[in-house]
Coordinates of C-alpha atoms in Angstrom, one line a residue:
X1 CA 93.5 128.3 -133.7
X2 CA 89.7 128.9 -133.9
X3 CA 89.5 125.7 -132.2
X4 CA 92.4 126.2 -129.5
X5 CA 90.6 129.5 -128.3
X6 CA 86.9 128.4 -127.6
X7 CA 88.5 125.5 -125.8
X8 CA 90.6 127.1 -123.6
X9 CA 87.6 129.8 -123.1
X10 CA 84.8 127.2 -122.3
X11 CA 87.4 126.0 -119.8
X12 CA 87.0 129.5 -118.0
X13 CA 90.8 130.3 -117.9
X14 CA 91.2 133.9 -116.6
X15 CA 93.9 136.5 -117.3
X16 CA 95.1 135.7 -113.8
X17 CA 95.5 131.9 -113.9
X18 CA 99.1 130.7 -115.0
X19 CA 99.1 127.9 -117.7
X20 CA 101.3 126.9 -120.5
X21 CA 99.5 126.3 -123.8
X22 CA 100.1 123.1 -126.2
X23 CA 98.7 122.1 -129.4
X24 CA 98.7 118.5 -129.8
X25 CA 97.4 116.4 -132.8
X26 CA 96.5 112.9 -132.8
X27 CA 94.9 110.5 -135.1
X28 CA 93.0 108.3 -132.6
X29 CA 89.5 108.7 -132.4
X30 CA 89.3 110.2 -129.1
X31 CA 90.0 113.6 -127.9
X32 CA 90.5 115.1 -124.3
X33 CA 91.0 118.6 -123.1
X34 CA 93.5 118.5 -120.1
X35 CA 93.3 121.8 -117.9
X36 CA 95.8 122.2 -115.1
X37 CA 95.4 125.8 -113.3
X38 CA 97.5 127.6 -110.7
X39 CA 95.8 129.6 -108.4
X40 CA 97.5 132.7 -107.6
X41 CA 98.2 133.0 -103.2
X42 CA 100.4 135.5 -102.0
X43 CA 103.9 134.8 -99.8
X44 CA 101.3 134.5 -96.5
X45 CA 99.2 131.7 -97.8
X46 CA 99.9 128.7 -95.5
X47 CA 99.1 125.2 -96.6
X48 CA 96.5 124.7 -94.0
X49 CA 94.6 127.4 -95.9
X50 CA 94.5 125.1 -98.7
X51 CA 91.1 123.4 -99.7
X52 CA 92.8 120.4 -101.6
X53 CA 95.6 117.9 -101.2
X54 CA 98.0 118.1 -104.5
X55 CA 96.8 121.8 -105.2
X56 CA 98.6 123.7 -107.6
X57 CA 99.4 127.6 -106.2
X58 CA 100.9 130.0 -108.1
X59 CA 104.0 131.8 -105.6
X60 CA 104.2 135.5 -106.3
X61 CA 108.1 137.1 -106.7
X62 CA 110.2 138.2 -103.6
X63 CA 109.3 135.9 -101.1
X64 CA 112.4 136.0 -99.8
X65 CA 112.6 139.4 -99.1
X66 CA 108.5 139.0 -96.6
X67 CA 109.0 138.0 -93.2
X68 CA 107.6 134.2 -93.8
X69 CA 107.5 131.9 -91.4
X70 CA 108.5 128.2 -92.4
X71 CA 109.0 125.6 -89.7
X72 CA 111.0 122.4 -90.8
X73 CA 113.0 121.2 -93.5
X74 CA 112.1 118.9 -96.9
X75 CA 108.9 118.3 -95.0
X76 CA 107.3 121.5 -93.3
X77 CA 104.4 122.2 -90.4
X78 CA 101.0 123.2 -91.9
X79 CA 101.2 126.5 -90.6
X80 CA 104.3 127.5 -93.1
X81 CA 104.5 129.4 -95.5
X82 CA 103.9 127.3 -98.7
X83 CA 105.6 130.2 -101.1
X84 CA 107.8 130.6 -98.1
X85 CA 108.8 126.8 -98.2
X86 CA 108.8 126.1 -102.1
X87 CA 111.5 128.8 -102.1
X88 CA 113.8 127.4 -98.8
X89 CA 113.2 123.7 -100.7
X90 CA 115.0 125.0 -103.8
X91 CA 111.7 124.0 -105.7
X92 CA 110.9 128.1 -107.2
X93 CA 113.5 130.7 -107.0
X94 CA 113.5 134.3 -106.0
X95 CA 111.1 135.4 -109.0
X96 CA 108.2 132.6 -107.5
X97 CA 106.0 130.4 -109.8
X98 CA 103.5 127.3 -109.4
X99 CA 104.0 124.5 -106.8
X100 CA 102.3 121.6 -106.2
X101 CA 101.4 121.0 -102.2
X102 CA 101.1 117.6 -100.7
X103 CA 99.1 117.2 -97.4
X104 CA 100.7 114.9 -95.0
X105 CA 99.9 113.8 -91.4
X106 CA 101.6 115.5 -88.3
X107 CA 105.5 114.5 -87.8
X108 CA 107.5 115.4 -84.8
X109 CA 111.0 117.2 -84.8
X110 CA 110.9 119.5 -87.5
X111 CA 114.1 120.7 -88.4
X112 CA 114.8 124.3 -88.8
X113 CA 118.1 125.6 -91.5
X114 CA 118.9 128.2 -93.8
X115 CA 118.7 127.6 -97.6
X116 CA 118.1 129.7 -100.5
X117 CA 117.9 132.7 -98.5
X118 CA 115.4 131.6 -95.9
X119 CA 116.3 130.9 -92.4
X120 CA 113.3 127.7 -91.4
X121 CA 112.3 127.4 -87.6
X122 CA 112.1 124.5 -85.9
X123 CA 108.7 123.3 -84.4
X124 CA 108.7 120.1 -81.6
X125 CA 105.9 118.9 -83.5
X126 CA 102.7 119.8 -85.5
X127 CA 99.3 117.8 -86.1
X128 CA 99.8 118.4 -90.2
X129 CA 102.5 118.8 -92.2
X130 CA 103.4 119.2 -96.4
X131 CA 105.7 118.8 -98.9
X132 CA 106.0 121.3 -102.1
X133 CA 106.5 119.9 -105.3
X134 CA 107.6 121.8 -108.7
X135 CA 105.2 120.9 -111.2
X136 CA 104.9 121.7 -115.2
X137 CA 101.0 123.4 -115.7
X138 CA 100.1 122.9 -119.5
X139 CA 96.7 122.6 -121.4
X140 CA 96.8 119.9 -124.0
X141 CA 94.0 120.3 -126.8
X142 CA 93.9 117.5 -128.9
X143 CA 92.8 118.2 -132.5
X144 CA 91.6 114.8 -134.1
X145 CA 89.9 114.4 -137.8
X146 CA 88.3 110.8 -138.2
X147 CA 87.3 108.9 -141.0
X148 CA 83.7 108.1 -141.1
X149 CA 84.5 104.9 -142.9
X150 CA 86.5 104.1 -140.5
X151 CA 84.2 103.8 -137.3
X152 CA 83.6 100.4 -136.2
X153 CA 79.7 99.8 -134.8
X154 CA 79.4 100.5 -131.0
X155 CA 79.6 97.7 -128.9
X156 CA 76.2 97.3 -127.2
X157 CA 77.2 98.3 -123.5
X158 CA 77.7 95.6 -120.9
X159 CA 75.4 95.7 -117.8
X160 CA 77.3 95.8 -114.2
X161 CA 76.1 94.3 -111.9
X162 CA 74.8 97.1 -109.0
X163 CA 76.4 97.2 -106.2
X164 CA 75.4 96.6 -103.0
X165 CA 73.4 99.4 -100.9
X166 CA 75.5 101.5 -98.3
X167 CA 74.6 102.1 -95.0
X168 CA 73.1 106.3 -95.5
X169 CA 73.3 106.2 -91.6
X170 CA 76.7 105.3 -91.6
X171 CA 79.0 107.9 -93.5
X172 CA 82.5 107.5 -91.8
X173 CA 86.1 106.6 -92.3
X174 CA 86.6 103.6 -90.2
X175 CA 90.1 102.0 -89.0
X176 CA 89.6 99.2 -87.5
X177 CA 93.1 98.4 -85.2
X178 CA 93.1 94.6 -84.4
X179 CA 95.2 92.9 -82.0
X180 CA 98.2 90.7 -83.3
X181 CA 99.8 90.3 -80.3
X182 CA 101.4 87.3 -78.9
X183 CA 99.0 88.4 -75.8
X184 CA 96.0 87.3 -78.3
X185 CA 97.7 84.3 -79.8
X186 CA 96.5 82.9 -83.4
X187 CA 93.9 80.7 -82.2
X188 CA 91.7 84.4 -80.4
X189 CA 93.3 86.2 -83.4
X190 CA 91.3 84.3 -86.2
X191 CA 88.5 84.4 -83.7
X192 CA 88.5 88.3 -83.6
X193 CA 89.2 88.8 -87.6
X194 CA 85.8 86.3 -87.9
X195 CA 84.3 89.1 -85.7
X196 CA 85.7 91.6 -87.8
X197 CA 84.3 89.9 -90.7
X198 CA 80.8 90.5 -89.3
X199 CA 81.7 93.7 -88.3
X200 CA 82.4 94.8 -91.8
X201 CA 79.2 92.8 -92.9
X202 CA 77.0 94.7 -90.8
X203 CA 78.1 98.2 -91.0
X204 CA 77.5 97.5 -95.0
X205 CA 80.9 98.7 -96.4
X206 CA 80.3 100.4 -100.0
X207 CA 81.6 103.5 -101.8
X208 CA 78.3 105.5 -100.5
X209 CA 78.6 104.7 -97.2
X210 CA 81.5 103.5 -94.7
X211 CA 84.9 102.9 -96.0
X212 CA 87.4 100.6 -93.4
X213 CA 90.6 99.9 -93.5
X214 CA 92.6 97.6 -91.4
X215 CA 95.8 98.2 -89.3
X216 CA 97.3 95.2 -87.1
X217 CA 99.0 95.7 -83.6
X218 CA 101.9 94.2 -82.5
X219 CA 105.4 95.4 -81.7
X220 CA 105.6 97.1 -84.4
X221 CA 102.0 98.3 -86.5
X222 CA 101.4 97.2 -90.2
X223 CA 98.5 98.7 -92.3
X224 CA 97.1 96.2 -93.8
X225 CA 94.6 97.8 -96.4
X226 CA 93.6 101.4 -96.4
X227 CA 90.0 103.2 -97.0
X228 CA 90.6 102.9 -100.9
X229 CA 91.9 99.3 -100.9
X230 CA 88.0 97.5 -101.2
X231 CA 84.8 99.1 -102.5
X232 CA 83.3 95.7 -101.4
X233 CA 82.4 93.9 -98.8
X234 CA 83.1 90.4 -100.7
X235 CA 86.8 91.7 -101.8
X236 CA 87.6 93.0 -97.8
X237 CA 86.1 90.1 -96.3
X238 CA 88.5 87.6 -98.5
X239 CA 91.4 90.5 -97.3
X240 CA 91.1 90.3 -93.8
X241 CA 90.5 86.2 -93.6
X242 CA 94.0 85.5 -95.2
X243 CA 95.8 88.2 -93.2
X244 CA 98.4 86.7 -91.2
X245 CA 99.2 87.0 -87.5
X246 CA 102.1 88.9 -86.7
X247 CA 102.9 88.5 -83.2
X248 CA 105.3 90.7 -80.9
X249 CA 104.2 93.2 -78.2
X250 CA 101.1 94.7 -77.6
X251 CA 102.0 98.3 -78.7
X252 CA 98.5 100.1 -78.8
X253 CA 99.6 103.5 -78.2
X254 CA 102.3 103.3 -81.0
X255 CA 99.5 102.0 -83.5
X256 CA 96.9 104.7 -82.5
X257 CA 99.8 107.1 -82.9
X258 CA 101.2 105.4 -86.5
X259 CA 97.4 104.8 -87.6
X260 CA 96.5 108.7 -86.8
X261 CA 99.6 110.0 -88.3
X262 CA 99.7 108.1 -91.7
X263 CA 96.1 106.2 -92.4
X264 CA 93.6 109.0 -93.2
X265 CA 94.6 111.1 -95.4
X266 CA 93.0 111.6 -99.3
X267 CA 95.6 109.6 -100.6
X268 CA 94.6 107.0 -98.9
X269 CA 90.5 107.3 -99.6
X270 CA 90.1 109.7 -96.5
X271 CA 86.7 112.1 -97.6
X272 CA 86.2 115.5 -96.4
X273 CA 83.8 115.8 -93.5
X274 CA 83.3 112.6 -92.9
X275 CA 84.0 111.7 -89.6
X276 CA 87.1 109.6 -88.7
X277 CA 86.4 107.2 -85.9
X278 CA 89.3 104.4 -84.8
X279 CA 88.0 101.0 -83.0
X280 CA 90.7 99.7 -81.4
X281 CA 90.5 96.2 -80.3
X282 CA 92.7 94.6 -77.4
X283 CA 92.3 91.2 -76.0
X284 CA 93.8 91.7 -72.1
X285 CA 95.7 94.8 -71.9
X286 CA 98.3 97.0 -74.2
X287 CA 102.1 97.0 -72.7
X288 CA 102.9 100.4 -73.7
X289 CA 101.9 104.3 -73.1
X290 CA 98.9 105.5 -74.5
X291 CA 98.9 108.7 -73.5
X292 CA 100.7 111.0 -76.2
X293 CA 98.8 109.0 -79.1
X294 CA 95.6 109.5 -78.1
X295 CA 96.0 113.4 -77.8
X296 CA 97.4 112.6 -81.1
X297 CA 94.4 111.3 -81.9
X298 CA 91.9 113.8 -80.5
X299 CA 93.9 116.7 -81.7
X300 CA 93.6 115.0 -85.3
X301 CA 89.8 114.8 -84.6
X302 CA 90.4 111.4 -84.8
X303 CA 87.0 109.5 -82.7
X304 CA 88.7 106.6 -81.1
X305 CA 86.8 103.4 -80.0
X306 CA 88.0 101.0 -77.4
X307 CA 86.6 97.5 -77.4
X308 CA 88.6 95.0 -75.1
X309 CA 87.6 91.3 -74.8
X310 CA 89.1 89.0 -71.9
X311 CA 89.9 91.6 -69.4
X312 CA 93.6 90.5 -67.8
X313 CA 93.2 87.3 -64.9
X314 CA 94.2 88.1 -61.4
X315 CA 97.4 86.7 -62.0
X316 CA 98.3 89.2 -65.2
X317 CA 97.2 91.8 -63.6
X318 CA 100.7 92.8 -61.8
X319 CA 102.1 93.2 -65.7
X320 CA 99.6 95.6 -66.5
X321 CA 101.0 98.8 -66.7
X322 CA 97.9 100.7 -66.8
X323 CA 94.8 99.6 -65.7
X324 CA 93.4 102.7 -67.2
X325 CA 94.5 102.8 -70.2
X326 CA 90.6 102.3 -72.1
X327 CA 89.7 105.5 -70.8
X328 CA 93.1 107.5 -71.6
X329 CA 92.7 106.0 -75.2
X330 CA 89.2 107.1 -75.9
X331 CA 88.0 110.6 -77.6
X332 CA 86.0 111.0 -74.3
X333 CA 85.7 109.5 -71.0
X334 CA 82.0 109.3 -71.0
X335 CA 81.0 105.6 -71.7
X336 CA 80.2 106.4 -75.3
X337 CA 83.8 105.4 -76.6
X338 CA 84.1 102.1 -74.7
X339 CA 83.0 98.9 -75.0
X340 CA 83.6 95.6 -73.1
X341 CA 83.3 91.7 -74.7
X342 CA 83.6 88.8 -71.9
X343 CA 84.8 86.5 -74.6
X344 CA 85.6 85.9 -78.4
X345 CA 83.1 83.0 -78.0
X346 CA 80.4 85.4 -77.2
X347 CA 81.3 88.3 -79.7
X348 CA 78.7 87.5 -82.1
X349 CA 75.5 89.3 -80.2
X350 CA 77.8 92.3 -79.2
X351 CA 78.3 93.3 -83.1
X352 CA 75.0 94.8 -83.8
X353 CA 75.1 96.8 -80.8
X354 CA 78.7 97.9 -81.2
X355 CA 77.6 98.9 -84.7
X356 CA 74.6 101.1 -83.4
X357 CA 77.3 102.6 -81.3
X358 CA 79.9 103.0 -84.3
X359 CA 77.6 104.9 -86.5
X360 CA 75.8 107.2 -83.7
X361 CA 76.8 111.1 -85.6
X362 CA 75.6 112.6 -82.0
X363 CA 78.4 110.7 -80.2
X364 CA 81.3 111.4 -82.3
X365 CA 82.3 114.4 -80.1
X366 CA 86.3 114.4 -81.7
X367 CA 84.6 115.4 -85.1
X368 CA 84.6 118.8 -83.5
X369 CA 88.3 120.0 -83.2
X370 CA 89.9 123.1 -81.9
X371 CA 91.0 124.3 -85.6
X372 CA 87.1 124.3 -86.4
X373 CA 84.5 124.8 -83.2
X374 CA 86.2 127.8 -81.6
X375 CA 85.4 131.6 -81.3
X376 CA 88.5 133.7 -81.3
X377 CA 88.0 137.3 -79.9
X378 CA 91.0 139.9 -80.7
X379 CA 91.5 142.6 -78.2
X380 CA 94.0 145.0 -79.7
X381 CA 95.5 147.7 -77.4
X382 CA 95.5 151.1 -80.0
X383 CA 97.5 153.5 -77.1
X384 CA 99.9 156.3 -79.2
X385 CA 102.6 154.3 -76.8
X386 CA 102.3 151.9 -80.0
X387 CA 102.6 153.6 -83.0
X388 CA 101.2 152.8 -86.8
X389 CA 104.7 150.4 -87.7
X390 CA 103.9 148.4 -84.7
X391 CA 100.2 148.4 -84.8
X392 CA 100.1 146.5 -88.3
X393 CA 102.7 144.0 -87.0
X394 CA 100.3 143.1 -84.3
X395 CA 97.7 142.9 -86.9
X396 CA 100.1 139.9 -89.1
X397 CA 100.5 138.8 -85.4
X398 CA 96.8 138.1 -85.0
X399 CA 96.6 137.0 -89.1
X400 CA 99.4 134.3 -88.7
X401 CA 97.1 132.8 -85.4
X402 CA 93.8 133.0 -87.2
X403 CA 95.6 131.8 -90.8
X404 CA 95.7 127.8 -88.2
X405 CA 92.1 127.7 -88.0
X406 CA 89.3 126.4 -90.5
X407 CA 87.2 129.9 -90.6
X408 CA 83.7 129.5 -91.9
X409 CA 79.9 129.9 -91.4
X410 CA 79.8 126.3 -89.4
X411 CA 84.0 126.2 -88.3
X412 CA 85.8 128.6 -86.3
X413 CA 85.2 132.4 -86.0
X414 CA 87.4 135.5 -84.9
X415 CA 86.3 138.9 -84.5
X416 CA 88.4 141.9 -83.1
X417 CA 88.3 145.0 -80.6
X418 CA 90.6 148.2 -80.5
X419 CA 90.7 150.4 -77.3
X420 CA 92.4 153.0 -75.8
X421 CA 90.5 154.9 -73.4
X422 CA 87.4 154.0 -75.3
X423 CA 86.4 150.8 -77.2
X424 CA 85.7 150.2 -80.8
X425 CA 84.0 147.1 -82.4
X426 CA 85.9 146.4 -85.7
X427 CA 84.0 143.4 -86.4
X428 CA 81.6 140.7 -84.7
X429 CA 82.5 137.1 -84.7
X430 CA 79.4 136.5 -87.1
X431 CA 80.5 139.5 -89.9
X432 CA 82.3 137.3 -91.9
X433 CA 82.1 133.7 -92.2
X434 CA 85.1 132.9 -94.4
X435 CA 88.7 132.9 -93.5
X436 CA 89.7 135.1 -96.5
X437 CA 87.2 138.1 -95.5
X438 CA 87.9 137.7 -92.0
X439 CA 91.7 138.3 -92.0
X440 CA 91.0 141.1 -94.6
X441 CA 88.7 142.7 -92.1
X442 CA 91.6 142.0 -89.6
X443 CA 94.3 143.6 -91.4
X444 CA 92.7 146.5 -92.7
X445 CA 91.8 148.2 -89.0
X446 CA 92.6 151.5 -88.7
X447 CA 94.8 152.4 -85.7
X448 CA 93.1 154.7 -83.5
X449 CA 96.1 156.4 -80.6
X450 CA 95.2 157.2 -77.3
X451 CA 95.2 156.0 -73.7
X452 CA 95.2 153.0 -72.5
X453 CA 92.2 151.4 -70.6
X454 CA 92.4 147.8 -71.0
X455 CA 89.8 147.1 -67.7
X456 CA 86.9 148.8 -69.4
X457 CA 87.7 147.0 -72.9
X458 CA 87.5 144.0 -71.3
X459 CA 84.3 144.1 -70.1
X460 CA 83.7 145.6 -73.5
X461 CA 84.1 142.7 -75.2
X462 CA 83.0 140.5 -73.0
X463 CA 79.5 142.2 -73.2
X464 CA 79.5 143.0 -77.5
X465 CA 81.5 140.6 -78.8
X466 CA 80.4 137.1 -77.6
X467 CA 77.4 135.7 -77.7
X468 CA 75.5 132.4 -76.6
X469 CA 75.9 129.8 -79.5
X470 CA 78.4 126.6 -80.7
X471 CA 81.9 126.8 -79.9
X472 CA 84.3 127.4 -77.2
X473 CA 85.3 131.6 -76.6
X474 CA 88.2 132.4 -76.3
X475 CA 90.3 135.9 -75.9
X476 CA 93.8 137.1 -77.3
X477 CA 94.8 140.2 -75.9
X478 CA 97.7 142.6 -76.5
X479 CA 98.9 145.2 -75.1
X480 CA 102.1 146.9 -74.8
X481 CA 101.9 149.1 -71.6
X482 CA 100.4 149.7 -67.8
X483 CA 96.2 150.5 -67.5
X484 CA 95.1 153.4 -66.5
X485 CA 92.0 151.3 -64.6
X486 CA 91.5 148.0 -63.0
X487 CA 92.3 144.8 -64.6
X488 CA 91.4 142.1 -62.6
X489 CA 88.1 142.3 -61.8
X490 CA 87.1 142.8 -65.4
X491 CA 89.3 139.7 -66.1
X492 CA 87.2 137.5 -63.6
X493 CA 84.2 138.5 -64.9
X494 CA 85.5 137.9 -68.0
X495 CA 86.3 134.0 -67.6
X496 CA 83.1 133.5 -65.1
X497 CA 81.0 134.1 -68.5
X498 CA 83.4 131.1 -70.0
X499 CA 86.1 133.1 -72.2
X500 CA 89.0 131.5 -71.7
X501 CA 92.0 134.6 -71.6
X502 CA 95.7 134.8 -73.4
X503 CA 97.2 138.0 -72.0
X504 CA 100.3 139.0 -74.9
X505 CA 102.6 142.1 -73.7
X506 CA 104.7 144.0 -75.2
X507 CA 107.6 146.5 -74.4
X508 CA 106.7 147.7 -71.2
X509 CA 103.3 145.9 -70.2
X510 CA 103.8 145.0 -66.2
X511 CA 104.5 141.2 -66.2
X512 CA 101.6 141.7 -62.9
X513 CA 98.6 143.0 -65.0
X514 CA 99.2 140.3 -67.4
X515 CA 98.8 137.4 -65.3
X516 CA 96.2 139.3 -63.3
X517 CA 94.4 139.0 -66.9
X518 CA 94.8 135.5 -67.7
X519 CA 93.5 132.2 -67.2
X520 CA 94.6 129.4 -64.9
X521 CA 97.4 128.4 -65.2
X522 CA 98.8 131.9 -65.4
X523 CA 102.0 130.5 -67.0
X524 CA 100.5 128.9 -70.0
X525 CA 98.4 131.8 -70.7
X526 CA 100.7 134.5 -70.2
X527 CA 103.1 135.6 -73.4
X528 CA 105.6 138.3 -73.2
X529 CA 108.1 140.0 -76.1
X530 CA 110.4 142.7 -75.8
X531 CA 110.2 144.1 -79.3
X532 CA 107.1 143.9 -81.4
X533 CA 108.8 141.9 -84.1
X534 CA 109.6 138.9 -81.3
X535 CA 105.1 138.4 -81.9
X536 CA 105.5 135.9 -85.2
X537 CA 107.4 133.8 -83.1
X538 CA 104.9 133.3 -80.4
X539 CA 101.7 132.6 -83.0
X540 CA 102.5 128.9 -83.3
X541 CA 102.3 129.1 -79.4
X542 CA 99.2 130.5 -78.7
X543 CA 97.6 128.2 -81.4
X544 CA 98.7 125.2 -79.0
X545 CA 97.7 126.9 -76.6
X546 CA 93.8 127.1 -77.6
X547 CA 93.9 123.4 -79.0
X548 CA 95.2 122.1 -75.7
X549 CA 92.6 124.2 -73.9
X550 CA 89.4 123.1 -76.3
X551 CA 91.3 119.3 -76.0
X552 CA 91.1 119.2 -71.6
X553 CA 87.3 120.7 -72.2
X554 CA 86.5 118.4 -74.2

């Protein structure tokens, strides 16, 4: 018992942690301690607030009875409820307990039903998406006593060999999206994996530095090998020279769309914060749309690379369906993100270049995506017209947009205004730089009651709350009635100093002053609900919103 306790103390185990204690005995020699700890999140906690893929989460009671919002069915949008979820999945009942949460890449279509008492949305599609798992949380403290007689001498250690030196300039996750296509034929297709080869050589694949997988291109795409297939160089190089050619189509949007969805994940040896960078190689010219997978991609943060080699003849060129399509692939339109080969025979000089290029931090501008380089400014109308009730669903309003984005001292920021006929500054976008103290700032405001003056708050905020530095501004504003003052100058002003506006009425707010407050195109950055509670349902929205905004500016 002695034992039991200072074991499960040393393993810090609070009074708030749910485990399941076991004593084991064993007669082997060796003895493990295996701790397995759910972490308490209440029924709000979505799965993009999670730090870890296969977390454990402890669901609180009554999550049935909280306005949660879960989008799809079996497998859910990251911006669900996980408690939520777990309980319309069957996997906890009413009373809650842990679950397991499984990070997967976006899907498209979720389904929305009712089951187990919760009514799920549906959701056209999401970049991330998760499954919940029931799971059985137990500490296992093995008790062994050993005969001393019994030990055998220690085998003198073997010596590995060491392995060979990473590239420290070149920390990345690297899919590498070769061309099987009938267009490339075998003969050009062993030519380009003996480029790849050398590829792979010089970028100096280990587990300190880059880790590549490889994805092939044809009709339809095949992974290979993924991230955490080969440690080294030897064992990939061997991989890729007996991969066979598949033939088909060239279908390079539907790989950069299959390779972005289901390539990088943890599972599959992708490491968080290193960058994720895609070189797609195409010999002539792809024969479908690449359109929707590279925002795909760049939504995903996903740096994509195109190198082409043999550029179509004059006589191919009336089947090309795009002549574009290198810079509608890329993360950026800027030179960086392509590069050109006349001819397999001459690949061999381009690869150190192309590898200088690869492994260039500065230029990987889709490291930076919306959920993590944007400033978020909250302008909260706090009229009597609104009333305590509806001021603190406005607040979950603003919580469920803020609960998408990766808050922290170097990620995203929010910070939030109230007005009526004066302003007040609830807190700056640099008062607190994790997610957690930030939406507790946000839902603790006090509501004020007043007028209404939404002009002068405006340029209120515009003035106090942002502030020269990294990220893209933008503001949320709500309001649920007419200004006494001008709105449109203000507004102008507003989006001259590069704040990007999302007008949100309410009840009676004049469909006129809202548009006169947004950005261009009105339509996209204009919301409107008749009744306060119709707000949860236009979060996911607005969150598209910004991402498709910092996407175009970027």
């Amino acid at each position: 018992t002695a034992a039991l306790l200072a074991a499960v103390s040393s393993a810090g185990i609070g009074a708030h942690q749910h485990v399941n204690l076991s004593l084991c005995l064993n007669t082997s020699s060796l003895c493990y301690l295996f701790v397995s700890v759910a972490y308490p999140v209440t029924c709000g906690t979505r799965a993009a607030d999670l730090l870890e893929d296969g977390q454990v989460v402890l669901c609180p009671p009554d999550c049935t009875q909280w306005r949660v919002s879960v989008f799809g069915t079996s497998v859910y949008a990251s911006v669900s409820s996980v408690c939520g979820a777990a309980v319309h999945g069957g996997v906890i009942g009413p009373a809650g307990g842990p679950v397991r949460v499984h990070r997967l890449h976006g899907r498209y279509n979720y389904i929305g039903s009712y089951s187990h008492g919760i009514q799920s949305q549906a959701l056209s599609r999401w970049p991330a998406s998760f499954t919940d798992r029931s799971v059985c949380v137990c500490v296992c403290v093995c008790v062994c006593v050993c005969s001393v007689a019994a030990k055998k001498p220690l085998k003198k250690p073997s010596v590995k060999k060491a392995l060979p030196v990473a590239s420290k300039e070149c920390k990345m996750d690297f899919a590498l999206l070769l061309d099987g296509s009938n267009n490339i034929g075998k003969r050009r297709f062993n030519l380009q994996k003996g480029f790849v080869s050398r590829l792979v050589t010089s970028m100096k694949l280990g587990p300190t530095g880059p880790r590549m997988g490889v994805v092939q291109a044809s009709g339809s795409p095949k992974i290979e090998f993924y991230l955490n297939n080969f440690t080294q160089p030897k064992d990939m190089l061997l991989a890729i020279k007996e991969m066979p050619f598949l033939g088909g189509e060239t279908n390079t949007g539907k790989a950069i769309m299959h390779t972005a969805e289901s390539f990088f994940g943890p599972e599959r040896g992708g490491r968080r914060g290193y960058p994720r960078v895609m070189v797609v190689l195409v010999d002539g010219w792809p024969s479908d749309d690449l359109e929707t997978a590279s925002t795909l991609a760049r939504e995903s943060g996903i740096n994509v690379f195109m190198v082409s080699i043999a550029k179509a003849t004059p006589e191919e060129l009336g089947a090309v369906r795009d002549p574009d399509f290198m810079k509608k692939a890329v993360c950026k339109d800027n030179g960086h993100f392509t590069y050109s080969i006349p001819s397999w025979f001459s690949s061999t000089k381009h690869v150190k270049p192309l590898t200088q290029r690869l492994c260039s931090m500065e230029g990987l501008m889709c490291s930076k995506t919306c959920y993590n380089s944007v400033n978020i400014g909250f302008l909260i109308d706090g009229s009597s017209s609104v009333g305590d009730a509806n001021f603190r669903l406005v607040l979950e309003f603003l919580a469920a947009i803020s609960q998408s984005f990766d808050i922290s001292e170097v990620g995203s920021r929010i910070g939030a205004v109230q007005f009526t006929y004066d302003q007040r500054m609830e807190f700056g976008l640099f008062d607190h730089p994790s997610k957690e103290a930030a939406l507790n700032a946000l839902r603790r405001i006090p509501y004020m009651s007043g007028g209404t003056a939404t002009g002068d708050a405006i340029t209120y905020t515009a003035e106090n709350l942002f502030r020269a530095g990294p990220g893209r501004n933008f503001l949320i504003l709500v309001t649920d009635g007419q200004s006494y003052d001008d709105v449109r100058g203000p507004s102008l002003a507003a989006q001259r100093q590069g704040i990007t506006i999302y007008s949100v009425g309410v009840a009676w707010a004049p469909m006129d002053d809202l548009k006169a407050m947004s950005s261009e195109p009105k339509d996209a950055h204009t919301f409107f609900t008749r009744e306060f509670t119709g707000l949860a349902e236009l979060a996911p929205l607005l969150v598209r919103g910004i991402c498709r905004d910092f996407s175009e500016a970027n």
